[in-house]
PDB file of C-alpha atoms in Angstrom:
ATOM      1  CA  UNK A   1     -16.106  87.566 -92.798  1.00 38.00           C
ATOM      2  CA  UNK A   2     -17.285  90.627 -94.687  1.00 42.00           C
ATOM      3  CA  UNK A   3     -18.824  93.452 -92.693  1.00 53.00           C
ATOM      4  CA  UNK A   4     -21.540  95.930 -93.479  1.00 77.00           C
ATOM      5  CA  UNK A   5     -23.959  98.221 -91.699  1.00 77.00           C
ATOM      6  CA  UNK A   6     -26.995  95.895 -91.668  1.00 75.00           C
ATOM      7  CA  UNK A   7     -27.419  92.240 -90.810  1.00 74.00           C
ATOM      8  CA  UNK A   8     -30.279  89.900 -91.657  1.00 76.00           C
ATOM      9  CA  UNK A   9     -31.104  87.143 -89.175  1.00 77.00           C
ATOM     10  CA  UNK A  10     -33.176  84.184 -90.351  1.00 74.00           C
ATOM     11  CA  UNK A  11     -33.071  81.446 -87.740  1.00 70.00           C
ATOM     12  CA  UNK A  12     -36.055  79.389 -86.656  1.00 66.00           C
ATOM     13  CA  UNK A  13     -39.122  81.585 -87.060  1.00 69.00           C
ATOM     14  CA  UNK A  14     -37.084  84.794 -86.835  1.00 73.00           C
ATOM     15  CA  UNK A  15     -36.683  86.980 -89.877  1.00 82.00           C
ATOM     16  CA  UNK A  16     -35.386  90.443 -89.086  1.00 85.00           C
ATOM     17  CA  UNK A  17     -32.684  92.900 -89.959  1.00 88.00           C
ATOM     18  CA  UNK A  18     -30.923  95.376 -87.721  1.00 91.00           C
ATOM     19  CA  UNK A  19     -28.670  98.393 -87.904  1.00 94.00           C
ATOM     20  CA  UNK A  20     -26.565  99.907 -85.148  1.00 96.00           C
ATOM     21  CA  UNK A  21     -24.883 103.148 -84.226  1.00 96.00           C
ATOM     22  CA  UNK A  22     -22.918 104.478 -81.272  1.00 97.00           C
ATOM     23  CA  UNK A  23     -23.870 107.777 -79.601  1.00 98.00           C
ATOM     24  CA  UNK A  24     -21.786 109.738 -77.095  1.00 98.00           C
ATOM     25  CA  UNK A  25     -23.134 112.781 -75.262  1.00 97.00           C
ATOM     26  CA  UNK A  26     -21.193 114.806 -72.715  1.00 97.00           C
ATOM     27  CA  UNK A  27     -21.043 118.423 -71.531  1.00 96.00           C
ATOM     28  CA  UNK A  28     -17.269 118.742 -71.967  1.00 96.00           C
ATOM     29  CA  UNK A  29     -15.549 115.671 -73.480  1.00 96.00           C
ATOM     30  CA  UNK A  30     -14.192 116.738 -76.859  1.00 96.00           C
ATOM     31  CA  UNK A  31     -15.705 114.816 -79.808  1.00 97.00           C
ATOM     32  CA  UNK A  32     -12.226 114.687 -81.375  1.00 97.00           C
ATOM     33  CA  UNK A  33     -11.047 112.710 -78.326  1.00 96.00           C
ATOM     34  CA  UNK A  34     -13.945 110.288 -78.851  1.00 96.00           C
ATOM     35  CA  UNK A  35     -12.996 109.865 -82.519  1.00 96.00           C
ATOM     36  CA  UNK A  36      -9.331 109.294 -81.665  1.00 95.00           C
ATOM     37  CA  UNK A  37     -10.018 106.843 -78.856  1.00 95.00           C
ATOM     38  CA  UNK A  38     -12.725 104.787 -80.567  1.00 94.00           C
ATOM     39  CA  UNK A  39     -10.989 104.908 -83.955  1.00 92.00           C
ATOM     40  CA  UNK A  40     -14.346 105.278 -85.714  1.00 93.00           C
ATOM     41  CA  UNK A  41     -15.318 107.835 -88.341  1.00 94.00           C
ATOM     42  CA  UNK A  42     -18.151 109.925 -86.934  1.00 96.00           C
ATOM     43  CA  UNK A  43     -21.358 110.338 -88.889  1.00 94.00           C
ATOM     44  CA  UNK A  44     -22.295 113.414 -86.869  1.00 94.00           C
ATOM     45  CA  UNK A  45     -20.611 115.798 -84.442  1.00 96.00           C
ATOM     46  CA  UNK A  46     -22.407 118.585 -82.615  1.00 95.00           C
ATOM     47  CA  UNK A  47     -20.399 120.762 -80.260  1.00 96.00           C
ATOM     48  CA  UNK A  48     -21.601 122.508 -77.133  1.00 96.00           C
ATOM     49  CA  UNK A  49     -22.257 126.182 -77.863  1.00 96.00           C
ATOM     50  CA  UNK A  50     -22.684 125.714 -81.636  1.00 95.00           C
ATOM     51  CA  UNK A  51     -25.859 126.928 -83.277  1.00 95.00           C
ATOM     52  CA  UNK A  52     -28.498 124.198 -83.593  1.00 94.00           C
ATOM     53  CA  UNK A  53     -29.423 122.894 -87.070  1.00 90.00           C
ATOM     54  CA  UNK A  54     -32.348 121.002 -88.576  1.00 90.00           C
ATOM     55  CA  UNK A  55     -31.548 117.695 -90.337  1.00 86.00           C
ATOM     56  CA  UNK A  56     -31.793 119.521 -93.683  1.00 91.00           C
ATOM     57  CA  UNK A  57     -29.113 121.995 -92.542  1.00 86.00           C
ATOM     58  CA  UNK A  58     -31.412 124.926 -91.781  1.00 93.00           C
ATOM     59  CA  UNK A  59     -30.747 126.917 -88.626  1.00 93.00           C
ATOM     60  CA  UNK A  60     -32.775 126.559 -85.435  1.00 95.00           C
ATOM     61  CA  UNK A  61     -32.841 128.906 -82.475  1.00 94.00           C
ATOM     62  CA  UNK A  62     -30.460 128.274 -79.623  1.00 95.00           C
ATOM     63  CA  UNK A  63     -27.226 126.358 -79.265  1.00 96.00           C
ATOM     64  CA  UNK A  64     -26.327 122.792 -78.323  1.00 95.00           C
ATOM     65  CA  UNK A  65     -25.972 122.432 -74.552  1.00 95.00           C
ATOM     66  CA  UNK A  66     -23.569 119.475 -74.766  1.00 96.00           C
ATOM     67  CA  UNK A  67     -21.303 117.678 -77.214  1.00 97.00           C
ATOM     68  CA  UNK A  68     -22.818 114.864 -79.269  1.00 97.00           C
ATOM     69  CA  UNK A  69     -20.872 112.362 -81.357  1.00 98.00           C
ATOM     70  CA  UNK A  70     -22.293 109.445 -83.362  1.00 97.00           C
ATOM     71  CA  UNK A  71     -21.065 106.785 -85.776  1.00 96.00           C
ATOM     72  CA  UNK A  72     -22.671 103.963 -87.696  1.00 96.00           C
ATOM     73  CA  UNK A  73     -21.373 100.570 -86.579  1.00 95.00           C
ATOM     74  CA  UNK A  74     -20.341  97.753 -88.877  1.00 92.00           C
ATOM     75  CA  UNK A  75     -22.029  94.406 -88.359  1.00 92.00           C
ATOM     76  CA  UNK A  76     -20.642  91.040 -89.438  1.00 87.00           C
ATOM     77  CA  UNK A  77     -23.063  89.610 -91.991  1.00 83.00           C
ATOM     78  CA  UNK A  78     -25.368  87.056 -90.389  1.00 82.00           C
ATOM     79  CA  UNK A  79     -24.597  87.999 -86.786  1.00 88.00           C
ATOM     80  CA  UNK A  80     -27.576  88.351 -84.489  1.00 90.00           C
ATOM     81  CA  UNK A  81     -27.883  91.178 -81.952  1.00 93.00           C
ATOM     82  CA  UNK A  82     -26.088  89.313 -79.143  1.00 94.00           C
ATOM     83  CA  UNK A  83     -23.205  88.303 -81.399  1.00 94.00           C
ATOM     84  CA  UNK A  84     -22.965  91.876 -82.655  1.00 95.00           C
ATOM     85  CA  UNK A  85     -22.760  93.273 -79.106  1.00 96.00           C
ATOM     86  CA  UNK A  86     -20.064  90.760 -78.096  1.00 95.00           C
ATOM     87  CA  UNK A  87     -18.058  91.615 -81.209  1.00 94.00           C
ATOM     88  CA  UNK A  88     -18.492  95.335 -80.509  1.00 95.00           C
ATOM     89  CA  UNK A  89     -17.143  94.931 -76.976  1.00 94.00           C
ATOM     90  CA  UNK A  90     -14.210  92.808 -78.134  1.00 93.00           C
ATOM     91  CA  UNK A  91     -13.175  94.909 -81.132  1.00 89.00           C
ATOM     92  CA  UNK A  92     -14.316  98.507 -80.631  1.00 86.00           C
ATOM     93  CA  UNK A  93     -14.871  99.059 -76.928  1.00 88.00           C
ATOM     94  CA  UNK A  94     -12.222  97.002 -75.135  1.00 87.00           C
ATOM     95  CA  UNK A  95      -9.481  99.578 -75.836  1.00 88.00           C
ATOM     96  CA  UNK A  96     -11.751 102.518 -74.949  1.00 93.00           C
ATOM     97  CA  UNK A  97     -13.289 101.536 -71.607  1.00 92.00           C
ATOM     98  CA  UNK A  98     -11.398 104.227 -69.684  1.00 94.00           C
ATOM     99  CA  UNK A  99     -13.073 106.878 -71.832  1.00 95.00           C
ATOM    100  CA  UNK A 100     -16.529 105.274 -71.869  1.00 95.00           C
ATOM    101  CA  UNK A 101     -16.516 104.817 -68.088  1.00 95.00           C
ATOM    102  CA  UNK A 102     -15.304 108.405 -67.595  1.00 95.00           C
ATOM    103  CA  UNK A 103     -18.148 109.699 -69.779  1.00 96.00           C
ATOM    104  CA  UNK A 104     -20.718 107.563 -67.956  1.00 95.00           C
ATOM    105  CA  UNK A 105     -19.488 108.678 -64.517  1.00 94.00           C
ATOM    106  CA  UNK A 106     -19.386 112.410 -65.338  1.00 95.00           C
ATOM    107  CA  UNK A 107     -22.915 113.224 -66.489  1.00 93.00           C
ATOM    108  CA  UNK A 108     -22.594 111.882 -70.018  1.00 96.00           C
ATOM    109  CA  UNK A 109     -23.778 108.818 -71.858  1.00 97.00           C
ATOM    110  CA  UNK A 110     -22.456 106.220 -74.278  1.00 97.00           C
ATOM    111  CA  UNK A 111     -25.295 104.383 -75.996  1.00 97.00           C
ATOM    112  CA  UNK A 112     -25.445 101.630 -78.599  1.00 97.00           C
ATOM    113  CA  UNK A 113     -28.584 102.211 -80.662  1.00 97.00           C
ATOM    114  CA  UNK A 114     -29.998  99.125 -82.382  1.00 96.00           C
ATOM    115  CA  UNK A 115     -32.857  99.479 -84.854  1.00 94.00           C
ATOM    116  CA  UNK A 116     -34.637  96.171 -85.505  1.00 91.00           C
ATOM    117  CA  UNK A 117     -36.771  95.838 -88.657  1.00 91.00           C
ATOM    118  CA  UNK A 118     -39.253  92.941 -88.797  1.00 88.00           C
ATOM    119  CA  UNK A 119     -42.637  92.173 -90.268  1.00 78.00           C
ATOM    120  CA  UNK A 120     -43.254  88.970 -88.320  1.00 76.00           C
ATOM    121  CA  UNK A 121     -41.755  87.235 -85.333  1.00 76.00           C
ATOM    122  CA  UNK A 122     -38.637  88.724 -83.855  1.00 82.00           C
ATOM    123  CA  UNK A 123     -37.131  87.651 -80.592  1.00 83.00           C
ATOM    124  CA  UNK A 124     -33.636  87.385 -79.222  1.00 87.00           C
ATOM    125  CA  UNK A 125     -31.944  87.240 -75.881  1.00 91.00           C
ATOM    126  CA  UNK A 126     -28.968  89.280 -74.781  1.00 94.00           C
ATOM    127  CA  UNK A 127     -27.069  87.180 -72.219  1.00 96.00           C
ATOM    128  CA  UNK A 128     -26.457  88.585 -68.747  1.00 97.00           C
ATOM    129  CA  UNK A 129     -22.711  88.265 -69.308  1.00 96.00           C
ATOM    130  CA  UNK A 130     -22.935  90.593 -72.332  1.00 96.00           C
ATOM    131  CA  UNK A 131     -25.096  93.088 -70.445  1.00 96.00           C
ATOM    132  CA  UNK A 132     -22.629  92.960 -67.549  1.00 96.00           C
ATOM    133  CA  UNK A 133     -19.690  93.682 -69.845  1.00 95.00           C
ATOM    134  CA  UNK A 134     -21.537  96.628 -71.373  1.00 96.00           C
ATOM    135  CA  UNK A 135     -22.462  97.924 -67.917  1.00 95.00           C
ATOM    136  CA  UNK A 136     -18.880  97.678 -66.664  1.00 94.00           C
ATOM    137  CA  UNK A 137     -17.805  99.687 -69.706  1.00 94.00           C
ATOM    138  CA  UNK A 138     -20.447 102.348 -68.939  1.00 95.00           C
ATOM    139  CA  UNK A 139     -22.446 101.626 -72.093  1.00 96.00           C
ATOM    140  CA  UNK A 140     -26.224 101.478 -72.358  1.00 96.00           C
ATOM    141  CA  UNK A 141     -28.281  99.861 -75.124  1.00 97.00           C
ATOM    142  CA  UNK A 142     -31.301 101.365 -76.834  1.00 97.00           C
ATOM    143  CA  UNK A 143     -33.458  98.974 -78.871  1.00 94.00           C
ATOM    144  CA  UNK A 144     -36.007 100.364 -81.327  1.00 94.00           C
ATOM    145  CA  UNK A 145     -38.337  97.879 -82.986  1.00 91.00           C
ATOM    146  CA  UNK A 146     -39.941  98.827 -86.306  1.00 90.00           C
ATOM    147  CA  UNK A 147     -42.909  96.530 -86.900  1.00 83.00           C
ATOM    148  CA  UNK A 148     -44.659  96.264 -90.207  1.00 63.00           C
ATOM    149  CA  UNK A 149     -42.167  98.365 -92.148  1.00 57.00           C
ATOM    150  CA  UNK A 150     -40.460  95.439 -93.813  1.00 52.00           C
ATOM    151  CA  UNK A 151     -36.900  94.335 -93.514  1.00 45.00           C
ATOM    152  CA  UNK A 152     -35.519  97.213 -95.538  1.00 48.00           C
ATOM    153  CA  UNK A 153     -35.033  95.096 -98.649  1.00 49.00           C
ATOM    154  CA  UNK A 154     -35.422  96.778-102.029  1.00 43.00           C
ATOM    155  CA  UNK A 155     -38.360  94.399-102.644  1.00 42.00           C
ATOM    156  CA  UNK A 156     -40.131  95.795 -99.572  1.00 42.00           C
ATOM    157  CA  UNK A 157     -39.892  99.331-100.917  1.00 40.00           C
ATOM    158  CA  UNK A 158     -41.522  98.294-104.173  1.00 35.00           C
ATOM    159  CA  UNK A 159     -44.622  96.893-102.403  1.00 33.00           C
TER     160      UNK A 159
END
Protein backbone atom coordinates (compact mmCIF):
# COMPACT_ATOMS: atom_id res chain seq x y z
CA UNK A 1 0.00 0.00 0.00
CA UNK A 2 1.25 3.49 -0.76
CA UNK A 3 2.18 5.71 2.17
CA UNK A 4 1.95 9.42 2.71
CA UNK A 5 1.87 11.93 5.54
CA UNK A 6 -1.93 12.32 5.81
CA UNK A 7 -4.76 9.82 5.88
CA UNK A 8 -8.46 10.39 5.28
CA UNK A 9 -10.92 8.21 7.18
CA UNK A 10 -14.50 7.96 5.93
CA UNK A 11 -16.28 5.13 7.72
CA UNK A 12 -19.82 5.31 9.03
CA UNK A 13 -20.49 8.93 9.95
CA UNK A 14 -16.78 9.69 10.38
CA UNK A 15 -15.04 11.97 7.93
CA UNK A 16 -11.67 13.19 9.14
CA UNK A 17 -8.04 13.40 8.19
CA UNK A 18 -5.00 13.15 10.41
CA UNK A 19 -1.28 13.79 10.36
CA UNK A 20 1.34 12.49 12.75
CA UNK A 21 4.84 13.26 13.93
CA UNK A 22 7.24 11.86 16.50
CA UNK A 23 8.91 14.13 19.07
CA UNK A 24 11.83 13.23 21.34
CA UNK A 25 13.04 15.53 24.11
CA UNK A 26 15.90 14.75 26.47
CA UNK A 27 18.57 16.69 28.38
CA UNK A 28 21.48 14.60 27.07
CA UNK A 29 20.52 11.93 24.49
CA UNK A 30 22.16 12.95 21.22
CA UNK A 31 19.66 13.65 18.40
CA UNK A 32 22.02 11.85 16.00
CA UNK A 33 21.55 8.69 18.09
CA UNK A 34 17.77 9.12 17.79
CA UNK A 35 18.07 9.49 14.01
CA UNK A 36 20.31 6.42 13.73
CA UNK A 37 18.17 4.24 15.97
CA UNK A 38 14.76 5.20 14.59
CA UNK A 39 16.00 5.33 10.99
CA UNK A 40 13.82 8.37 10.30
CA UNK A 41 14.85 11.64 8.68
CA UNK A 42 14.32 14.41 11.22
CA UNK A 43 12.27 17.45 10.31
CA UNK A 44 13.80 19.44 13.16
CA UNK A 45 16.73 19.11 15.55
CA UNK A 46 17.44 21.53 18.38
CA UNK A 47 20.45 20.88 20.57
CA UNK A 48 20.89 21.76 24.22
CA UNK A 49 22.97 24.92 24.56
CA UNK A 50 22.25 26.19 21.02
CA UNK A 51 20.79 29.65 20.59
CA UNK A 52 16.99 29.63 20.34
CA UNK A 53 15.33 30.55 17.02
CA UNK A 54 11.88 31.70 15.93
CA UNK A 55 10.10 29.55 13.30
CA UNK A 56 11.12 32.11 10.65
CA UNK A 57 14.79 31.64 11.60
CA UNK A 58 15.22 34.85 13.59
CA UNK A 59 17.16 34.67 16.84
CA UNK A 60 15.54 34.64 20.27
CA UNK A 61 17.21 35.24 23.61
CA UNK A 62 18.53 32.28 25.52
CA UNK A 63 19.51 28.76 24.57
CA UNK A 64 17.68 25.44 24.39
CA UNK A 65 17.78 23.65 27.75
CA UNK A 66 17.42 20.17 26.25
CA UNK A 67 17.72 18.33 22.95
CA UNK A 68 14.62 18.12 20.76
CA UNK A 69 14.21 15.89 17.72
CA UNK A 70 11.11 15.54 15.53
CA UNK A 71 10.07 13.78 12.33
CA UNK A 72 6.90 13.58 10.29
CA UNK A 73 5.48 10.06 10.21
CA UNK A 74 4.19 8.28 7.14
CA UNK A 75 0.66 6.93 7.28
CA UNK A 76 -0.73 4.13 5.13
CA UNK A 77 -3.52 5.62 3.03
CA UNK A 78 -6.91 4.84 4.54
CA UNK A 79 -5.62 3.73 7.94
CA UNK A 80 -7.44 5.10 10.94
CA UNK A 81 -5.62 6.33 14.06
CA UNK A 82 -5.58 2.93 15.79
CA UNK A 83 -4.28 1.16 12.70
CA UNK A 84 -1.64 3.85 12.29
CA UNK A 85 -0.43 3.43 15.89
CA UNK A 86 -0.24 -0.37 15.55
CA UNK A 87 1.72 -0.02 12.31
CA UNK A 88 4.03 2.54 13.94
CA UNK A 89 4.79 0.16 16.81
CA UNK A 90 5.38 -2.78 14.47
CA UNK A 91 7.51 -0.99 11.88
CA UNK A 92 9.23 2.01 13.48
CA UNK A 93 9.31 1.46 17.23
CA UNK A 94 9.80 -2.28 17.74
CA UNK A 95 13.54 -2.07 16.97
CA UNK A 96 14.00 1.08 19.08
CA UNK A 97 12.30 0.26 22.38
CA UNK A 98 15.58 0.18 24.32
CA UNK A 99 16.18 3.81 23.35
CA UNK A 100 12.59 4.98 23.84
CA UNK A 101 12.37 3.35 27.28
CA UNK A 102 15.76 4.82 28.26
CA UNK A 103 14.58 8.30 27.25
CA UNK A 104 11.29 7.90 29.13
CA UNK A 105 13.04 6.66 32.29
CA UNK A 106 15.70 9.40 32.36
CA UNK A 107 13.72 12.64 32.38
CA UNK A 108 12.92 12.75 28.68
CA UNK A 109 9.89 12.09 26.55
CA UNK A 110 8.96 10.31 23.34
CA UNK A 111 5.60 11.51 22.04
CA UNK A 112 3.51 10.65 19.00
CA UNK A 113 1.62 13.80 18.01
CA UNK A 114 -1.59 13.23 16.05
CA UNK A 115 -3.44 16.19 14.55
CA UNK A 116 -7.04 15.33 13.64
CA UNK A 117 -8.88 17.59 11.16
CA UNK A 118 -12.68 17.29 11.00
CA UNK A 119 -15.67 19.48 10.31
CA UNK A 120 -18.30 17.04 11.56
CA UNK A 121 -18.37 13.86 13.57
CA UNK A 122 -15.07 12.32 14.49
CA UNK A 123 -14.66 9.49 16.91
CA UNK A 124 -12.32 6.56 17.23
CA UNK A 125 -11.13 4.20 19.89
CA UNK A 126 -7.55 3.27 20.62
CA UNK A 127 -7.60 -0.28 22.04
CA UNK A 128 -6.10 -0.93 25.47
CA UNK A 129 -3.66 -3.39 23.90
CA UNK A 130 -2.26 -0.62 21.66
CA UNK A 131 -2.02 1.82 24.57
CA UNK A 132 -0.27 -0.87 26.61
CA UNK A 133 2.27 -1.50 23.87
CA UNK A 134 2.98 2.22 23.60
CA UNK A 135 3.31 2.50 27.38
CA UNK A 136 5.73 -0.43 27.57
CA UNK A 137 7.82 1.29 24.90
CA UNK A 138 7.82 4.54 26.92
CA UNK A 139 5.81 6.44 24.32
CA UNK A 140 3.00 8.89 25.01
CA UNK A 141 0.33 10.09 22.58
CA UNK A 142 -0.82 13.67 22.11
CA UNK A 143 -4.08 14.16 20.20
CA UNK A 144 -4.99 17.61 18.88
CA UNK A 145 -8.43 18.02 17.35
CA UNK A 146 -8.99 20.85 14.88
CA UNK A 147 -12.74 21.44 14.55
CA UNK A 148 -14.25 23.54 11.85
CA UNK A 149 -11.05 24.02 9.87
CA UNK A 150 -11.92 21.51 7.19
CA UNK A 151 -10.14 18.34 6.29
CA UNK A 152 -7.19 20.09 4.70
CA UNK A 153 -8.40 19.42 1.17
CA UNK A 154 -7.58 21.99 -1.51
CA UNK A 155 -11.36 22.50 -1.88
CA UNK A 156 -11.57 23.53 1.78
CA UNK A 157 -8.96 26.23 1.28
CA UNK A 158 -10.93 27.72 -1.59
CA UNK A 159 -14.08 28.17 0.55
